[in-house]
PDB file of C-alpha atoms and ligand atoms in Angstrom:
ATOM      1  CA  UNK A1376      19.552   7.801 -10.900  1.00 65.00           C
ATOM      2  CA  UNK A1377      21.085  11.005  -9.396  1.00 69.00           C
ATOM      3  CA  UNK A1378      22.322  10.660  -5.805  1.00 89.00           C
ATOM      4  CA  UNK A1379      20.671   8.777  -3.243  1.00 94.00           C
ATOM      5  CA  UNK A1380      20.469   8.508   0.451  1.00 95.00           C
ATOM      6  CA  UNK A1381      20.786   5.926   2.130  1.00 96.00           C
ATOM      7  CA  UNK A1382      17.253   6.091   2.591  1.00 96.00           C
ATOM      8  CA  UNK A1383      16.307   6.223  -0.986  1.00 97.00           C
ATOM      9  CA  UNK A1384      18.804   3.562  -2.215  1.00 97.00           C
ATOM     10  CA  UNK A1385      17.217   0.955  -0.033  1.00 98.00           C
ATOM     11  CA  UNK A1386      14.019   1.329  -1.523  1.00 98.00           C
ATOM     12  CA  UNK A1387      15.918   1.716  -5.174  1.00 98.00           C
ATOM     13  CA  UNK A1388      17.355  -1.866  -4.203  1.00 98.00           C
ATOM     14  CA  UNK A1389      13.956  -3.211  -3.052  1.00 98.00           C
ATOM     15  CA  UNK A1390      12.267  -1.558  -6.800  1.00 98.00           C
ATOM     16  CA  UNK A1391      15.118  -3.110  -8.349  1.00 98.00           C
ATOM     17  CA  UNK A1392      14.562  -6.871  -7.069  1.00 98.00           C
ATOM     18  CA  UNK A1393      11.227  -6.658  -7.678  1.00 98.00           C
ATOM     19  CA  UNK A1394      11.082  -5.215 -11.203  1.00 98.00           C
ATOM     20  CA  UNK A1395      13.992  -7.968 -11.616  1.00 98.00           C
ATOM     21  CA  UNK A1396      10.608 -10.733 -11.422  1.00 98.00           C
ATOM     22  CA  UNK A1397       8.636  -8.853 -14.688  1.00 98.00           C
ATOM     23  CA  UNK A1398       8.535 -11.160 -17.558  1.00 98.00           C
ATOM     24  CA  UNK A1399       7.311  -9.958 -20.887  1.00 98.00           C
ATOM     25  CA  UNK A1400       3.848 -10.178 -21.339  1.00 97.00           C
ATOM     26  CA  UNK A1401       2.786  -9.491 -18.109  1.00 98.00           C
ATOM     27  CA  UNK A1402      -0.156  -7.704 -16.311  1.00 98.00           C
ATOM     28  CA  UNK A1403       1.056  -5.698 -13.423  1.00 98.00           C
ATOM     29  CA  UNK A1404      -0.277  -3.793 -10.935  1.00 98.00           C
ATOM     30  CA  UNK A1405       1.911  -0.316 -10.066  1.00 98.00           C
ATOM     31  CA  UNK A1406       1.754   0.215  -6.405  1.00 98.00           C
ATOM     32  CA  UNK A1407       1.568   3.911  -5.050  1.00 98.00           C
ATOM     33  CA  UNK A1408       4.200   5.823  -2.684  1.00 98.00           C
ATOM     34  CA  UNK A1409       7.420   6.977  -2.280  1.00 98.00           C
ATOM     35  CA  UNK A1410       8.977   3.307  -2.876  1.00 98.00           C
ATOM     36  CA  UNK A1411       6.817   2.516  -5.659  1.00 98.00           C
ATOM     37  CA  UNK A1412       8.218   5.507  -7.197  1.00 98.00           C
ATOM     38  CA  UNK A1413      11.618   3.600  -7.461  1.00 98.00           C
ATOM     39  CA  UNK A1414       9.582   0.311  -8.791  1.00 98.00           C
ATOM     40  CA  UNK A1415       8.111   2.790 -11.514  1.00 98.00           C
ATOM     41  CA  UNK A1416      11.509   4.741 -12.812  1.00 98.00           C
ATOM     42  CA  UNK A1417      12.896   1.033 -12.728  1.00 98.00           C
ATOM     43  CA  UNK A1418      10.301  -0.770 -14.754  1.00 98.00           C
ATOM     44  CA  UNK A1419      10.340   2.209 -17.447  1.00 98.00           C
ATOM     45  CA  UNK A1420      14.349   1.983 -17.380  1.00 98.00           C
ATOM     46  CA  UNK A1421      13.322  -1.872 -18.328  1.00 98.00           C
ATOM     47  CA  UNK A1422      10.630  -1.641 -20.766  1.00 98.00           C
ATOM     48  CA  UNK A1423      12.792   1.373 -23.131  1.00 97.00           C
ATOM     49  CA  UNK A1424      15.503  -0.997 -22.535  1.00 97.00           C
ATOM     50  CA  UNK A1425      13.945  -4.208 -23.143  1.00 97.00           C
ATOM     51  CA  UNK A1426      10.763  -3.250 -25.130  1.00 95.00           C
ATOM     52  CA  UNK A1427       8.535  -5.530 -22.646  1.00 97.00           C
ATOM     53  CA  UNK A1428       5.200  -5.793 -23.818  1.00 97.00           C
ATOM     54  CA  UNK A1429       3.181  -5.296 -20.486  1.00 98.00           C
ATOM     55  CA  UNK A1430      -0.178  -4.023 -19.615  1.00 98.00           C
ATOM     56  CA  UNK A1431       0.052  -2.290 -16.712  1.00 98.00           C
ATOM     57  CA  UNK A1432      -3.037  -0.577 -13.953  1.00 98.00           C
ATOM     58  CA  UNK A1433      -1.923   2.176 -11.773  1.00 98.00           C
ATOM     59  CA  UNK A1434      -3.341   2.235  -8.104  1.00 98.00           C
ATOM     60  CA  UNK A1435      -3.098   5.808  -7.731  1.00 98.00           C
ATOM     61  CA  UNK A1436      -3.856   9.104 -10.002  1.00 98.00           C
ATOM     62  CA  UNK A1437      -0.545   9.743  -9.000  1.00 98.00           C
ATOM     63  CA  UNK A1438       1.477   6.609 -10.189  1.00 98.00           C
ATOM     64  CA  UNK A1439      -0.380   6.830 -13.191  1.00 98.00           C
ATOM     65  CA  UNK A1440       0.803  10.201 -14.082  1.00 98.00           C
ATOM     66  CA  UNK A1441       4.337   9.100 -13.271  1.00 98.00           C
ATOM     67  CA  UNK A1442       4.252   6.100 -15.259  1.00 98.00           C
ATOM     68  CA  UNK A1443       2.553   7.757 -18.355  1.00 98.00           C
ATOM     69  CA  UNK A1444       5.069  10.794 -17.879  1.00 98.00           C
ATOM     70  CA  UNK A1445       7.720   8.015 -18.267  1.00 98.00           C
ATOM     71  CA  UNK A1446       6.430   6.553 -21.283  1.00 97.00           C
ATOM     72  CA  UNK A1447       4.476   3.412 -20.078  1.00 98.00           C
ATOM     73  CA  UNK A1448       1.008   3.104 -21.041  1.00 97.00           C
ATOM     74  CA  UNK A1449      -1.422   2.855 -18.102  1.00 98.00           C
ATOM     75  CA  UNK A1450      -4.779   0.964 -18.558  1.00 98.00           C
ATOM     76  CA  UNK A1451      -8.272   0.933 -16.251  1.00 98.00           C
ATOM     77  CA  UNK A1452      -7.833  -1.949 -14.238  1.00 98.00           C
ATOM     78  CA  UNK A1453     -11.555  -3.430 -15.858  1.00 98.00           C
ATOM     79  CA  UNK A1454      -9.498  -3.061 -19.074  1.00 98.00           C
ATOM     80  CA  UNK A1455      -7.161  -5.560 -18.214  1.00 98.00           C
ATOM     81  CA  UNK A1456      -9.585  -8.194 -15.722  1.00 96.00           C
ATOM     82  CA  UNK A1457      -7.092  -9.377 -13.843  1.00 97.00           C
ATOM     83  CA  UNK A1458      -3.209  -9.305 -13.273  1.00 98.00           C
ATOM     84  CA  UNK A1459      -0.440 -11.262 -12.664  1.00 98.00           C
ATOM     85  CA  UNK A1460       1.893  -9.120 -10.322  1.00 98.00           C
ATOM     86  CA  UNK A1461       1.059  -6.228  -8.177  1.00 98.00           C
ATOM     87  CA  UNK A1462       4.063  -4.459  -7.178  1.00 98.00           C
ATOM     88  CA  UNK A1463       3.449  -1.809  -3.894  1.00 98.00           C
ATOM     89  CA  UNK A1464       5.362  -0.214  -1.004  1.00 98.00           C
ATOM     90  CA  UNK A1465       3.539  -1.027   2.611  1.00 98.00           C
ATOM     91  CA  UNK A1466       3.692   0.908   5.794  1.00 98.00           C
ATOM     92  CA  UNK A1467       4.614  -1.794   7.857  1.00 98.00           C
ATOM     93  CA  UNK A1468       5.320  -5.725   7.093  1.00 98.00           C
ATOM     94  CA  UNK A1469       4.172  -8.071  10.382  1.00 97.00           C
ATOM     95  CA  UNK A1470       6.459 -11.672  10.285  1.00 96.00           C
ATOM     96  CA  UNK A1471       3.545 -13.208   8.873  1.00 96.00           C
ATOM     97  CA  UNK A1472       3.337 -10.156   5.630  1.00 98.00           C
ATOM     98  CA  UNK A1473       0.192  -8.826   7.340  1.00 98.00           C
ATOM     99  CA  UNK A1474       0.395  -4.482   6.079  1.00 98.00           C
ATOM    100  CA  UNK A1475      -0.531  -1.314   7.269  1.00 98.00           C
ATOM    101  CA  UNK A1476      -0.765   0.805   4.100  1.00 98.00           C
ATOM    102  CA  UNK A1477      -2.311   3.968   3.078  1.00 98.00           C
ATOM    103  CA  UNK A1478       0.261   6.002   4.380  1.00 98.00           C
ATOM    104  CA  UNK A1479      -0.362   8.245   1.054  1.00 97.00           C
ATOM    105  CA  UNK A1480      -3.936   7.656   1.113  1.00 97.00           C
ATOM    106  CA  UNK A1481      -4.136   5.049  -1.598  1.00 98.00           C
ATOM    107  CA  UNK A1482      -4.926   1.844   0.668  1.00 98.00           C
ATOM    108  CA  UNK A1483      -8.525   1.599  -1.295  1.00 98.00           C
ATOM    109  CA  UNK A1484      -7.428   1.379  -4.860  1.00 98.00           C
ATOM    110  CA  UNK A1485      -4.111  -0.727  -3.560  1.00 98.00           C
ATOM    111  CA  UNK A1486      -6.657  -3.541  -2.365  1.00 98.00           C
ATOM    112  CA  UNK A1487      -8.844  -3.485  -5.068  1.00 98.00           C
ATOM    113  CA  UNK A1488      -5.709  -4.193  -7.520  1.00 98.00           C
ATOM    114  CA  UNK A1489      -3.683  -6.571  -4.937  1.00 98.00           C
ATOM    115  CA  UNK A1490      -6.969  -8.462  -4.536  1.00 98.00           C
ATOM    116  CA  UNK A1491      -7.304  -8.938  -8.834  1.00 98.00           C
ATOM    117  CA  UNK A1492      -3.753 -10.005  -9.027  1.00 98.00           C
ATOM    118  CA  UNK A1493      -2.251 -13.760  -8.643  1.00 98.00           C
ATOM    119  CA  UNK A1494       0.657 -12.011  -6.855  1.00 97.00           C
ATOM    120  CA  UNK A1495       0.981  -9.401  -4.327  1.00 98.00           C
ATOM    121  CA  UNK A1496       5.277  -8.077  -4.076  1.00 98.00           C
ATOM    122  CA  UNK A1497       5.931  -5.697  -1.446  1.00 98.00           C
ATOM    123  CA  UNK A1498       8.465  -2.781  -1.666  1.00 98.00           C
ATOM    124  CA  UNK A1499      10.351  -1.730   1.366  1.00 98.00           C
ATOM    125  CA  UNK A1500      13.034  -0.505   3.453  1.00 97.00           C
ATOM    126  CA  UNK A1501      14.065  -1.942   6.396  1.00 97.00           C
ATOM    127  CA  UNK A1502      12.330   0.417   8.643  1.00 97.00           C
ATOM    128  CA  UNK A1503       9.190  -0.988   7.886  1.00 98.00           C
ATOM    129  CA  UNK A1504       9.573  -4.499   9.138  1.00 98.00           C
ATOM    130  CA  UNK A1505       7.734  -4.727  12.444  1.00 98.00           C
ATOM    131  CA  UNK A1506       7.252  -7.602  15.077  1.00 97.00           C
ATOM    132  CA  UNK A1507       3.790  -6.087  15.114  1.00 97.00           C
ATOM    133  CA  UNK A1508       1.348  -3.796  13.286  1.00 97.00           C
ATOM    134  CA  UNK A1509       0.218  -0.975  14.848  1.00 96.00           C
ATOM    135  CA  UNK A1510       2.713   1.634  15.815  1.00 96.00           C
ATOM    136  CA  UNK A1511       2.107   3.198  12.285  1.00 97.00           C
ATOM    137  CA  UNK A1512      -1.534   4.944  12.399  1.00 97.00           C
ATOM    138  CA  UNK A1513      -4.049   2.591  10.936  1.00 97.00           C
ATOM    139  CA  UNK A1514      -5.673   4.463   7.840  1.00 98.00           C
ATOM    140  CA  UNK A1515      -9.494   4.150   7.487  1.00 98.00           C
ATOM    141  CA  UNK A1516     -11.247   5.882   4.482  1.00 98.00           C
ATOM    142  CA  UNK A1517     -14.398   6.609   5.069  1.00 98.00           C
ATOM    143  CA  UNK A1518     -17.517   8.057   3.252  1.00 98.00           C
ATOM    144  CA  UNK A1519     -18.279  11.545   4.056  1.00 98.00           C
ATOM    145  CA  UNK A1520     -22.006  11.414   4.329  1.00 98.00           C
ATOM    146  CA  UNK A1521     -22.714  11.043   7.913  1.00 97.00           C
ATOM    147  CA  UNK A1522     -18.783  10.975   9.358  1.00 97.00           C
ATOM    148  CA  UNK A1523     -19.249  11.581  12.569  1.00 96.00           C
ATOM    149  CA  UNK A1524     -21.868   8.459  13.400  1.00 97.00           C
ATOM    150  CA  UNK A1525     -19.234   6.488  11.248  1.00 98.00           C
ATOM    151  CA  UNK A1526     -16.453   7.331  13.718  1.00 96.00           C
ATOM    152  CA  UNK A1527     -18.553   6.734  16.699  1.00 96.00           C
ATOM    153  CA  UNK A1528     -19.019   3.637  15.223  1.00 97.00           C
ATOM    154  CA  UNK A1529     -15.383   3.032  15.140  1.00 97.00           C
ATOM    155  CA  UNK A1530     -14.604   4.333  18.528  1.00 95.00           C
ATOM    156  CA  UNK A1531     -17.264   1.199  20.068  1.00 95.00           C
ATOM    157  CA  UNK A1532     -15.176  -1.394  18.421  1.00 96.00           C
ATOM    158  CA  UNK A1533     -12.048  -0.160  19.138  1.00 95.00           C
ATOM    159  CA  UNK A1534     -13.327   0.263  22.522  1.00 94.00           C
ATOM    160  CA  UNK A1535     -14.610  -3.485  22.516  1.00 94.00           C
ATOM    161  CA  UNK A1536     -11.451  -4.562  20.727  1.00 94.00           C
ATOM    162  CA  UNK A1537      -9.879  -2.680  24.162  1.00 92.00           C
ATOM    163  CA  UNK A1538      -7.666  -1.015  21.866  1.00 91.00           C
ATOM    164  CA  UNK A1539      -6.082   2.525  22.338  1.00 70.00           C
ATOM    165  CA  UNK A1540      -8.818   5.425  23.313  1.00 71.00           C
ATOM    166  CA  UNK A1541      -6.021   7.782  21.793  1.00 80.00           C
ATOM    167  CA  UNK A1542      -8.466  10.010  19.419  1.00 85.00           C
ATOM    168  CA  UNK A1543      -8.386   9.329  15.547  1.00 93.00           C
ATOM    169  CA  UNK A1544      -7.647  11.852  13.004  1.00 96.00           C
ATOM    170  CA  UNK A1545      -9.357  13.498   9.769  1.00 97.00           C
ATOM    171  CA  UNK A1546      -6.226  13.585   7.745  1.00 98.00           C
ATOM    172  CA  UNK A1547      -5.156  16.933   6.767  1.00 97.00           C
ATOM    173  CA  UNK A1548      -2.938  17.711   3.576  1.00 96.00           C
ATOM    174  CA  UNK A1549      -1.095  21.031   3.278  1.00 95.00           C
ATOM    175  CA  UNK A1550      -4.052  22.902   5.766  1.00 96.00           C
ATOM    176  CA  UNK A1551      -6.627  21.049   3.810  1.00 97.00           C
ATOM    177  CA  UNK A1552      -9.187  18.083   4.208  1.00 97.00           C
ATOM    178  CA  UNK A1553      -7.387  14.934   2.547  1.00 98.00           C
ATOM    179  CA  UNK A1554      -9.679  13.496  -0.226  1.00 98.00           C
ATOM    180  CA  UNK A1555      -8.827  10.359  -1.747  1.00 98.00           C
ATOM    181  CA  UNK A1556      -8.803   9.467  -5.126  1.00 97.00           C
ATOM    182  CA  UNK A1557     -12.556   8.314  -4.690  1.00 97.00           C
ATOM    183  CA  UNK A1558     -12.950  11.634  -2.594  1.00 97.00           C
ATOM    184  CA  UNK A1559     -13.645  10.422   0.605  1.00 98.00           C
ATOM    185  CA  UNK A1560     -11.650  10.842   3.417  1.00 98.00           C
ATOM    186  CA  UNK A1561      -9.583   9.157   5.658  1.00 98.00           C
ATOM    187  CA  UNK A1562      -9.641   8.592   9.697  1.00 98.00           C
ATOM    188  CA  UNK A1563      -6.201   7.728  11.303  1.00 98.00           C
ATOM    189  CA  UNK A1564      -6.314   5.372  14.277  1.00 97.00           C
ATOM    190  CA  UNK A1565      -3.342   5.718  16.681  1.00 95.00           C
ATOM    191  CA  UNK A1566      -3.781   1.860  17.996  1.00 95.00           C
ATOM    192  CA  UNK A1567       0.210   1.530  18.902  1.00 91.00           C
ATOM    193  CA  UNK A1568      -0.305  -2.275  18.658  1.00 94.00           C
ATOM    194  CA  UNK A1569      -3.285  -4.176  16.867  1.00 95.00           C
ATOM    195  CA  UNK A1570      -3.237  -7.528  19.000  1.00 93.00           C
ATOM    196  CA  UNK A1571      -5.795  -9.177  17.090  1.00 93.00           C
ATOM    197  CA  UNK A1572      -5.333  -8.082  13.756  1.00 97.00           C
ATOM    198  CA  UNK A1573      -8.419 -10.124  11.763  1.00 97.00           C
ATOM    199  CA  UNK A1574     -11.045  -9.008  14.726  1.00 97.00           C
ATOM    200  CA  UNK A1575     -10.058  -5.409  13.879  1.00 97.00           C
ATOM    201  CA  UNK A1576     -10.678  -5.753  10.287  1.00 98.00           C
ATOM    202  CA  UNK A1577     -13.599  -7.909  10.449  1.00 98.00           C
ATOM    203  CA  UNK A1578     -15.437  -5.197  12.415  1.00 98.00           C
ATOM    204  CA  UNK A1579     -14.718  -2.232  10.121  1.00 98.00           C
ATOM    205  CA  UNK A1580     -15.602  -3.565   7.622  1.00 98.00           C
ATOM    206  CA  UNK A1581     -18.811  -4.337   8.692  1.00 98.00           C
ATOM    207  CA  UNK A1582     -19.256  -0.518   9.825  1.00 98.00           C
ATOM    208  CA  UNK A1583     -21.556   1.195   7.496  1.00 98.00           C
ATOM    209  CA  UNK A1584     -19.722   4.191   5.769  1.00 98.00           C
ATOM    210  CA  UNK A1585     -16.164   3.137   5.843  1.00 98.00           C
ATOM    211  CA  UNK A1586     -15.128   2.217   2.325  1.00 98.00           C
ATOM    212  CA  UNK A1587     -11.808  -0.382   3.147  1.00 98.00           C
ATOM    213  CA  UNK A1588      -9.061   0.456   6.002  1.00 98.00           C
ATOM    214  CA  UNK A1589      -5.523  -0.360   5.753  1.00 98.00           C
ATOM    215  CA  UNK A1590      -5.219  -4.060   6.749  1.00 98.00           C
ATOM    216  CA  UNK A1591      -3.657  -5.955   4.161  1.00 98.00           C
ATOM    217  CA  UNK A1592      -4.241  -9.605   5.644  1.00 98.00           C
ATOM    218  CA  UNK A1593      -3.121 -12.345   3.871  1.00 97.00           C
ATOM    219  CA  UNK A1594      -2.592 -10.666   0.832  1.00 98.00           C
ATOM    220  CA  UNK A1595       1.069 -10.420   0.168  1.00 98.00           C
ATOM    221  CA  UNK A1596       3.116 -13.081  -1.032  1.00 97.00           C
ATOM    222  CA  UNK A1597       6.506 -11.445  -0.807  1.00 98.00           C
ATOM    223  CA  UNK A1598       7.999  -8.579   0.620  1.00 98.00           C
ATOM    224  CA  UNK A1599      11.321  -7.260  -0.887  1.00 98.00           C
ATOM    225  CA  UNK A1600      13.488  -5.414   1.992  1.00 98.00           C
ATOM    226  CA  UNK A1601      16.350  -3.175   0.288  1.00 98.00           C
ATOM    227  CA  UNK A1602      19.312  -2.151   2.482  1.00 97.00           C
ATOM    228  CA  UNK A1603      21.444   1.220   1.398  1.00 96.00           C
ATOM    229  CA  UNK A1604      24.344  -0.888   0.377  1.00 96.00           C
ATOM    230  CA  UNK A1605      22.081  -2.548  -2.577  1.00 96.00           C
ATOM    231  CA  UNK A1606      21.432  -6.000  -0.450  1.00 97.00           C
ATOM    232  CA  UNK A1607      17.600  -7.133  -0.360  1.00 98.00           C
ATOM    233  CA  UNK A1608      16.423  -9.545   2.469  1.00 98.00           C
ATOM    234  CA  UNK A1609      13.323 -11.613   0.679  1.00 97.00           C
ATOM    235  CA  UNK A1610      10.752 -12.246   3.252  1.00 97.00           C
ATOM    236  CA  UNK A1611       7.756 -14.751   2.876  1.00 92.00           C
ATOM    237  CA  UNK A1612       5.109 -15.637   5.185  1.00 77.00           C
ATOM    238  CA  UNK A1613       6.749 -16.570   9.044  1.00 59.00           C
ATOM    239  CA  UNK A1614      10.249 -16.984   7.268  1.00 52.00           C
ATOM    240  CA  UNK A1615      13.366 -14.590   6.283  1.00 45.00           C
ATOM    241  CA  UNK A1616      16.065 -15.831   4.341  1.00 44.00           C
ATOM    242  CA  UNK A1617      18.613 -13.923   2.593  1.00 44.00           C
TER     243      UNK A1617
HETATM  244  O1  LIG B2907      -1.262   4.977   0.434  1.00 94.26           O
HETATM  245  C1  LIG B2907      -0.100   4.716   0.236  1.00 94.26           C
HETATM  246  C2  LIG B2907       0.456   3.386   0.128  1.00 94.26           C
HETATM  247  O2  LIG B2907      -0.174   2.402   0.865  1.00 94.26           O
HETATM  248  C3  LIG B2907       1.969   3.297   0.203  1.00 94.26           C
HETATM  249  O3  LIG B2907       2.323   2.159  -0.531  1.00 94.26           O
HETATM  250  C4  LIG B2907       2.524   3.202   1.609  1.00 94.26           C
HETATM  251  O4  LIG B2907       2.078   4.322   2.365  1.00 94.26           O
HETATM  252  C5  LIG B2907       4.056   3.150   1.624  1.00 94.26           C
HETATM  253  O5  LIG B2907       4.553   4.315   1.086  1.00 94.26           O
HETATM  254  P1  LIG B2907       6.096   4.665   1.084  1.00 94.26           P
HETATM  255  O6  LIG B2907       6.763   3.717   0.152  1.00 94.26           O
HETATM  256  O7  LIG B2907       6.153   6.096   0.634  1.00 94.26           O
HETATM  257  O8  LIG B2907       6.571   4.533   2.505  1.00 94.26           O
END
């Protein structure tokens, strides 16, 4: 790899522990964002190095053009059933490995394949270890049909969650409407602290029109934090150890 700031090398480290836990034969799930990146360029270094056999699902139209541009083969997610390791940055990691993710808009697919795999290993620098979620805005993708009566929706429960009346956000892209891979689009909350974490999820979910928020509860297994100098702090659920 060319250069890297500090910035970048942490999440190299983090890419590197994790690709460091693919065993031949595997079916993986490739994780989308600016970490995941680093998890991709490692685990192609690996497989022209190592000629693993893998199968491998992208969670974004973007990681799978990366991967295939790197030489790994990329396969519909129905192709392979169900995986063994998804790999995936997060937005923020909660002591317990609750997320916030969809930063980059790819929360939806990123469920989908953490939910079909037996292992869910998050990517991250340290910056993204919180003693809460929340500060990071809360990503909601939502159907366009009927948007507005969607986010009224959302604004009752967040009201009867008492959480922030701050207003949410279309998400924009370059001066343009952000349109997901499934092209819907995506509503930011700015909550600066989600208390209750399962009572927020819970209720949009059950909100007709929104297609999955950004909640990862319960879903990782371990999180992988790089540091600059190449060091990576494994976290698990309620416990850090180095
Ligand atoms: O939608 C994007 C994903 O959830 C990313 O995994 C998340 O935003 C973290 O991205 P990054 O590694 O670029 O901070």
């Amino acid at each position: 790899m060319p250069d890297l700031s500090p910035a970048e090398a942490a999440k190299d480290a983090a890419a590197r522990a994790a690709i460091a836990l693919v065993q031949d034969g595997m079916r993986l799930g490739l994780g989308t964002g600016s970490t995941a990146v680093f998890m991709v360029h490692r685990l192609a270094e690996r497989v022209r190095a190592e000629g693993l056999r893998l199968r491998c699902a992208a969670t974004s139209r973007a990681t799978c053009d990366l991967a295939e541009s790197l030489g790994l083969r990329i396969e519909e997610l129905d192709e392979i059933g169900w995986l063994d390791l998804t790999i995936d940055g997060a937005d923020e990691i909660d002591p317990d490995l609750n997320l916030i993710k969809g930063g980059g808009g790819a929360h939806l697919r990123e469920k989908i394949t953490a939910a079909a795999s037996d292992r869910m290993v998050v990517v991250a620098d340290p910056t993204k270890v919180v003693e809460q979620l929340g500060a990071f805005h809360l990503p909601v993708e939502v159907i366009p049909f009927g948007m507005q009566t969607t986010r009224t929706h959302i604004q009752r429960l967040l009201d009867s969650l008492e959480l922030s009346r701050r207003p949410m956000l279309l998400r924009q892209r370059d001066g343009q409407l952000f349109r997901t891979d499934e092209g819907n689009v995506i509503l930011d909350l700015s909550l600066e602290a989600i208390p209750e974490c399962e009572a927020l999820a819970a209720g949009l979910s059950a909100i007709p029109g929104v297609v999955e928020h950004g909640l990862f509860l319960g879903m990782c297994d371990l999180a992988l934090i790089g540091s600059p100098d190449g060091r990576v702090i494994e976290m698990t659920a309620a416990q850090v150890a180095e």
